[in-house]
């Protein structure tokens, strides 16, 4: 545990397999404790600041409840209402917040802002989503897959749609844990080549694999997990019409799900745009693990806070 104290949580590539298991095991214990009504207050007196420059339902509420249930206090900081919005630098903001807070979570556009914040802060910085990665989401996703499939090693995950921040974190987290990941995206919307390269190297070490295709049917055949995300991420609103046209063939519907394994599950980080990347039939059908997945944000956020703070 000591190895994680004081660390930042910026990208899953920064953690080894054993450390990721540690997060997952602590999260599973936190879930059992909550279900049994056992309370621990290991973060009594500690404060978490949460900076948001984009909207959020799950990340905000799950972090706020997580720190509260662990005995600490969460402070929501809207970036537009901080002096950051009036030109105070990220570095000065980091130095000041480090004098008050025990950790800072930030959701923003540009990944380098999170890196700069972490470099200047003397307390742990947690990445609550950037345009590049969404590591808190991927940790909850790994927990959900582990719960539903009983293992991570060798699990086949088909990611269908935009090669975005969520896809990047699944690639980086999944290949650390020995998963086989197939990404089906339209030409021009594939994951970042550097992420793919790193995921491939990690897969070589872990016994997993990475494949790319532009055919969602090929990706889903034989999959244990089918995963998708919105076609228009936060900040891409101007490209909406073009993206809706381009991604039309990449909808996860019941016909596509039937090509996966009989016991396959469907996952989505949420929010979902029903009728676009996924149909109601899949979201609400027998395959869907999406609300268990959303719940696991709470338990994994507790693990992140308990292990880093
Ligand atoms: N999945 C996720 O991060 O949801 P929010 O945008 O609601 O936080
Ligand atoms: N890819 C989505 C994820 C939202 C949780 C976005 O960045 O908007």
Coordinates of C-alpha atoms and ligand atoms in Angstrom, one line a residue:
X1 CA 0.0 0.0 0.0
X2 CA 2.8 2.4 0.9
X3 CA 3.9 2.5 -2.7
X4 CA 0.7 4.3 -3.7
X5 CA 0.6 7.0 -0.9
X6 CA 1.1 10.5 -2.3
X7 CA 1.0 9.3 -5.9
X8 CA -1.0 11.1 -8.6
X9 CA -3.8 9.2 -10.5
X10 CA -3.4 10.6 -14.0
X11 CA -3.2 7.6 -16.4
X12 CA -3.4 3.8 -15.8
X13 CA -0.1 3.4 -17.7
X14 CA 1.5 4.8 -14.6
X15 CA 0.5 1.8 -12.4
X16 CA 1.6 -1.8 -12.7
X17 CA -0.7 -4.8 -12.7
X18 CA -0.2 -5.5 -9.0
X19 CA -1.1 -1.9 -8.1
X20 CA -4.2 -2.0 -10.3
X21 CA -5.2 -5.2 -8.5
X22 CA -4.7 -3.4 -5.2
X23 CA -7.1 -0.6 -6.3
X24 CA -9.6 -3.3 -7.3
X25 CA -9.4 -5.3 -4.1
X26 CA -9.7 -2.2 -1.9
X27 CA -12.8 -1.2 -4.0
X28 CA -14.3 -4.6 -3.6
X29 CA -13.8 -4.4 0.2
X30 CA -15.3 -0.9 0.2
X31 CA -18.4 -2.3 -1.7
X32 CA -18.8 -5.2 0.8
X33 CA -18.4 -2.8 3.7
X34 CA -21.1 -0.5 2.3
X35 CA -23.5 -3.4 1.7
X36 CA -23.0 -4.7 5.2
X37 CA -23.4 -1.3 6.8
X38 CA -19.8 -1.3 8.1
X39 CA -18.4 2.3 8.3
X40 CA -14.8 3.3 8.3
X41 CA -13.6 6.9 8.5
X42 CA -10.0 6.7 7.4
X43 CA -10.1 10.1 5.8
X44 CA -11.5 12.0 8.8
X45 CA -10.5 15.6 8.6
X46 CA -9.3 15.4 5.0
X47 CA -10.6 17.5 2.1
X48 CA -10.8 16.8 -1.6
X49 CA -11.1 19.7 -4.1
X50 CA -12.8 18.8 -7.3
X51 CA -12.2 21.2 -10.3
X52 CA -14.6 20.8 -13.2
X53 CA -14.4 22.6 -16.5
X54 CA -16.9 20.2 -18.1
X55 CA -20.2 18.8 -16.8
X56 CA -20.4 15.6 -14.8
X57 CA -23.0 13.5 -13.0
X58 CA -21.2 10.3 -12.0
X59 CA -17.7 11.6 -11.4
X60 CA -18.8 14.5 -9.3
X61 CA -21.4 12.7 -7.2
X62 CA -19.4 9.5 -6.8
X63 CA -16.3 11.4 -5.6
X64 CA -18.3 13.6 -3.3
X65 CA -20.1 10.7 -1.7
X66 CA -16.9 8.6 -1.6
X67 CA -15.0 11.2 0.4
X68 CA -18.0 11.9 2.6
X69 CA -18.5 8.2 3.5
X70 CA -14.8 7.9 4.3
X71 CA -15.1 10.7 6.9
X72 CA -13.7 13.5 4.7
X73 CA -15.1 16.4 2.9
X74 CA -15.4 17.2 -0.9
X75 CA -15.4 20.7 -2.3
X76 CA -16.9 21.3 -5.8
X77 CA -14.9 23.9 -7.7
X78 CA -16.3 25.1 -10.9
X79 CA -13.4 26.3 -13.0
X80 CA -15.3 29.3 -14.3
X81 CA -15.8 30.5 -10.7
X82 CA -12.2 30.0 -9.7
X83 CA -9.6 32.7 -10.4
X84 CA -8.3 30.1 -12.9
X85 CA -11.1 31.4 -15.2
X86 CA -9.6 34.9 -14.8
X87 CA -6.1 34.1 -15.7
X88 CA -4.5 32.8 -12.5
X89 CA -2.0 30.1 -13.7
X90 CA -2.5 26.4 -13.2
X91 CA 0.8 26.3 -11.3
X92 CA -0.2 29.0 -8.9
X93 CA -3.6 27.4 -8.4
X94 CA -1.9 24.1 -7.7
X95 CA 0.4 25.6 -5.1
X96 CA -2.4 27.4 -3.3
X97 CA -4.8 24.5 -3.3
X98 CA -2.1 22.3 -1.9
X99 CA -2.0 24.5 1.2
X100 CA -5.6 23.7 2.0
X101 CA -6.5 20.4 0.4
X102 CA -5.3 16.8 0.8
X103 CA -6.0 15.9 -2.9
X104 CA -7.3 17.6 -6.0
X105 CA -9.4 16.0 -8.7
X106 CA -9.7 17.7 -12.0
X107 CA -11.9 17.2 -15.1
X108 CA -10.8 19.3 -18.1
X109 CA -10.1 19.3 -21.8
X110 CA -6.4 19.5 -22.3
X111 CA -4.5 16.6 -20.7
X112 CA -1.3 18.7 -20.3
X113 CA -3.2 20.9 -17.8
X114 CA -3.6 17.9 -15.5
X115 CA 0.0 17.1 -15.8
X116 CA 1.0 20.7 -15.1
X117 CA -1.3 20.8 -12.1
X118 CA 0.2 17.6 -10.7
X119 CA 3.7 18.8 -11.2
X120 CA 3.1 22.0 -9.3
X121 CA 0.8 20.5 -6.6
X122 CA 2.3 18.9 -3.4
X123 CA -0.8 16.8 -2.9
X124 CA -2.1 13.9 -5.1
X125 CA -3.9 15.0 -8.3
X126 CA -6.6 12.7 -9.7
X127 CA -7.6 12.9 -13.4
X128 CA -11.4 13.0 -13.6
X129 CA -11.3 12.9 -17.4
X130 CA -9.4 14.8 -20.1
X131 CA -9.8 14.7 -23.9
X132 CA -7.0 12.0 -23.8
X133 CA -7.9 9.6 -21.0
X134 CA -10.5 8.7 -18.4
X135 CA -8.6 6.5 -15.9
X136 CA -11.2 6.6 -13.0
X137 CA -13.8 5.2 -15.5
X138 CA -11.5 2.4 -16.7
X139 CA -10.8 1.4 -13.1
X140 CA -14.5 1.0 -12.4
X141 CA -14.8 -0.8 -15.7
X142 CA -12.2 -3.3 -14.7
X143 CA -13.9 -3.9 -11.4
X144 CA -17.2 -4.5 -13.2
X145 CA -15.6 -7.0 -15.7
X146 CA -13.9 -8.8 -12.8
X147 CA -17.2 -9.1 -10.9
X148 CA -19.2 -10.3 -13.9
X149 CA -16.6 -12.6 -15.5
X150 CA -14.6 -13.6 -12.4
X151 CA -11.3 -12.7 -14.1
X152 CA -9.6 -10.2 -16.2
X153 CA -6.9 -12.3 -17.8
X154 CA -8.0 -13.5 -21.2
X155 CA -11.3 -11.6 -21.3
X156 CA -12.2 -10.4 -24.8
X157 CA -13.6 -6.9 -24.9
X158 CA -14.9 -5.3 -28.1
X159 CA -15.0 -1.6 -28.1
X160 CA -17.3 -0.3 -30.8
X161 CA -17.2 3.4 -31.8
X162 CA -15.1 6.5 -31.3
X163 CA -11.4 5.9 -30.4
X164 CA -11.7 8.5 -27.6
X165 CA -10.6 9.1 -24.0
X166 CA -12.6 6.1 -22.7
X167 CA -11.3 3.8 -25.4
X168 CA -7.7 5.0 -24.6
X169 CA -8.1 4.2 -20.9
X170 CA -9.7 0.8 -21.6
X171 CA -6.8 0.0 -23.9
X172 CA -4.2 1.0 -21.3
X173 CA -5.9 -0.6 -18.3
X174 CA -7.2 -3.7 -20.1
X175 CA -3.9 -4.7 -21.7
X176 CA -2.1 -4.3 -18.3
X177 CA -4.5 -6.9 -17.0
X178 CA -4.1 -9.5 -19.8
X179 CA -7.3 -8.7 -21.7
X180 CA -7.8 -9.0 -25.4
X181 CA -9.1 -5.7 -26.8
X182 CA -10.6 -5.3 -30.3
X183 CA -11.5 -1.7 -31.3
X184 CA -13.9 -1.2 -34.2
X185 CA -13.9 2.5 -35.3
X186 CA -14.5 4.3 -38.6
X187 CA -11.4 5.3 -40.5
X188 CA -10.1 8.6 -39.0
X189 CA -11.6 8.0 -35.6
X190 CA -9.3 5.2 -34.4
X191 CA -7.5 5.5 -31.1
X192 CA -4.3 7.5 -30.9
X193 CA -1.4 5.6 -32.4
X194 CA 0.9 6.2 -29.4
X195 CA -1.8 4.7 -27.1
X196 CA -2.1 1.7 -29.4
X197 CA 1.6 1.2 -29.5
X198 CA 1.9 1.3 -25.7
X199 CA -1.2 -1.0 -25.3
X200 CA 0.4 -3.5 -27.7
X201 CA 3.6 -3.5 -25.7
X202 CA 1.7 -3.9 -22.5
X203 CA -0.3 -6.8 -24.0
X204 CA 2.9 -8.6 -25.0
X205 CA 3.9 -8.6 -21.4
X206 CA 0.5 -9.5 -19.9
X207 CA -0.6 -12.2 -22.5
X208 CA -3.3 -9.9 -23.8
X209 CA -3.7 -8.5 -27.3
X210 CA -4.9 -5.5 -29.3
X211 CA -6.7 -5.5 -32.7
X212 CA -8.2 -2.8 -34.8
X213 CA -10.9 -3.2 -37.4
X214 CA -13.5 -1.0 -39.1
X215 CA -16.1 -3.8 -38.9
X216 CA -18.1 -3.8 -35.7
X217 CA -19.4 -7.3 -36.5
X218 CA -15.9 -8.7 -36.7
X219 CA -15.0 -7.0 -33.4
X220 CA -18.0 -8.3 -31.5
X221 CA -17.9 -12.0 -32.6
X222 CA -16.9 -14.1 -29.6
X223 CA -16.6 -11.1 -27.3
X224 CA -17.2 -11.4 -23.5
X225 CA -17.8 -7.7 -23.2
X226 CA -19.2 -5.2 -25.7
X227 CA -18.4 -1.6 -24.9
X228 CA -19.4 1.7 -26.5
X229 CA -19.4 5.4 -25.7
X230 CA -21.0 8.5 -27.2
X231 CA -20.1 9.5 -30.8
X232 CA -19.8 13.2 -29.8
X233 CA -17.7 13.7 -26.7
X234 CA -17.7 16.9 -24.6
X235 CA -16.0 19.6 -26.6
X236 CA -16.8 18.1 -30.0
X237 CA -20.3 19.6 -30.4
X238 CA -19.3 21.5 -33.6
X239 CA -18.5 18.1 -35.3
X240 CA -21.9 16.6 -34.3
X241 CA -23.5 16.2 -37.7
X242 CA -20.4 14.9 -39.4
X243 CA -19.9 12.4 -36.6
X244 CA -23.5 11.2 -36.5
X245 CA -23.2 10.4 -40.2
X246 CA -19.8 8.7 -39.9
X247 CA -20.7 6.5 -37.0
X248 CA -24.1 5.3 -38.2
X249 CA -22.9 1.8 -38.8
X250 CA -21.4 1.5 -35.4
X251 CA -24.5 1.4 -33.3
X252 CA -24.7 -1.4 -30.6
X253 CA -28.1 -2.9 -31.1
X254 CA -29.6 -6.3 -30.3
X255 CA -28.5 -7.8 -33.7
X256 CA -24.9 -6.9 -33.0
X257 CA -25.0 -8.2 -29.4
X258 CA -26.3 -11.5 -30.6
X259 CA -22.9 -12.0 -32.4
X260 CA -21.1 -11.8 -29.1
X261 CA -20.8 -14.7 -26.7
X262 CA -24.1 -16.0 -25.2
X263 CA -23.1 -14.7 -21.8
X264 CA -21.7 -11.4 -23.1
X265 CA -22.3 -8.2 -21.2
X266 CA -22.8 -4.7 -22.5
X267 CA -21.0 -1.7 -21.0
X268 CA -21.1 2.0 -21.4
X269 CA -19.4 4.7 -19.3
X270 CA -22.6 6.8 -19.6
X271 CA -24.1 9.2 -20.3
X272 CA -25.6 7.3 -23.2
X273 CA -27.3 8.8 -26.2
X274 CA -30.0 6.2 -26.7
X275 CA -30.8 5.7 -30.3
X276 CA -27.4 6.8 -31.4
X277 CA -24.5 4.6 -30.2
X278 CA -26.8 2.2 -28.4
X279 CA -30.5 1.2 -28.6
X280 CA -32.9 1.0 -25.7
X281 CA -33.1 -2.7 -26.2
X282 CA -29.5 -3.1 -25.3
X283 CA -29.3 -0.5 -22.6
X284 CA -32.3 -2.0 -20.8
X285 CA -31.8 -5.7 -22.0
X286 CA -30.3 -8.8 -20.4
X287 CA -26.8 -7.9 -21.5
X288 CA -26.7 -4.5 -19.8
X289 CA -24.2 -4.0 -16.9
X290 CA -24.3 -0.2 -17.2
X291 CA -25.8 0.7 -13.9
X292 CA -23.6 -1.8 -11.9
X293 CA -20.7 -0.2 -13.8
X294 CA -21.9 3.3 -12.8
X295 CA -22.2 2.2 -9.2
X296 CA -18.7 0.9 -9.2
X297 CA -17.4 4.4 -9.8
X298 CA -18.3 5.0 -6.1
X299 CA -16.4 2.0 -4.8
X300 CA -13.3 2.5 -7.0
X301 CA -13.2 6.2 -6.1
X302 CA -13.0 5.2 -2.5
X303 CA -10.1 2.9 -3.3
X304 CA -8.3 5.7 -5.1
X305 CA -8.8 8.1 -2.2
X306 CA -7.9 5.5 0.5
X307 CA -4.7 4.4 -1.3
X308 CA -3.4 7.8 -2.4
X309 CA -4.2 9.9 0.6
Ligands
LIG1 N1 -18.8 8.4 -17.0 C1 -18.7 9.6 -16.5 O1 -17.6 10.0 -16.2 O2 -19.8 10.3 -16.2 P1 -19.9 11.8 -15.9 O3 -19.6 12.6 -17.1 O4 -21.4 11.9 -15.5 O5 -19.0 12.1 -14.7
LIG2 N1 -16.1 10.3 -24.1 C1 -17.0 11.0 -23.3 C2 -17.0 10.4 -21.9 C3 -17.9 11.1 -20.9 C4 -17.9 10.4 -19.6 C5 -16.7 12.5 -23.2 O1 -15.5 12.8 -23.1 O2 -17.6 13.3 -23.3

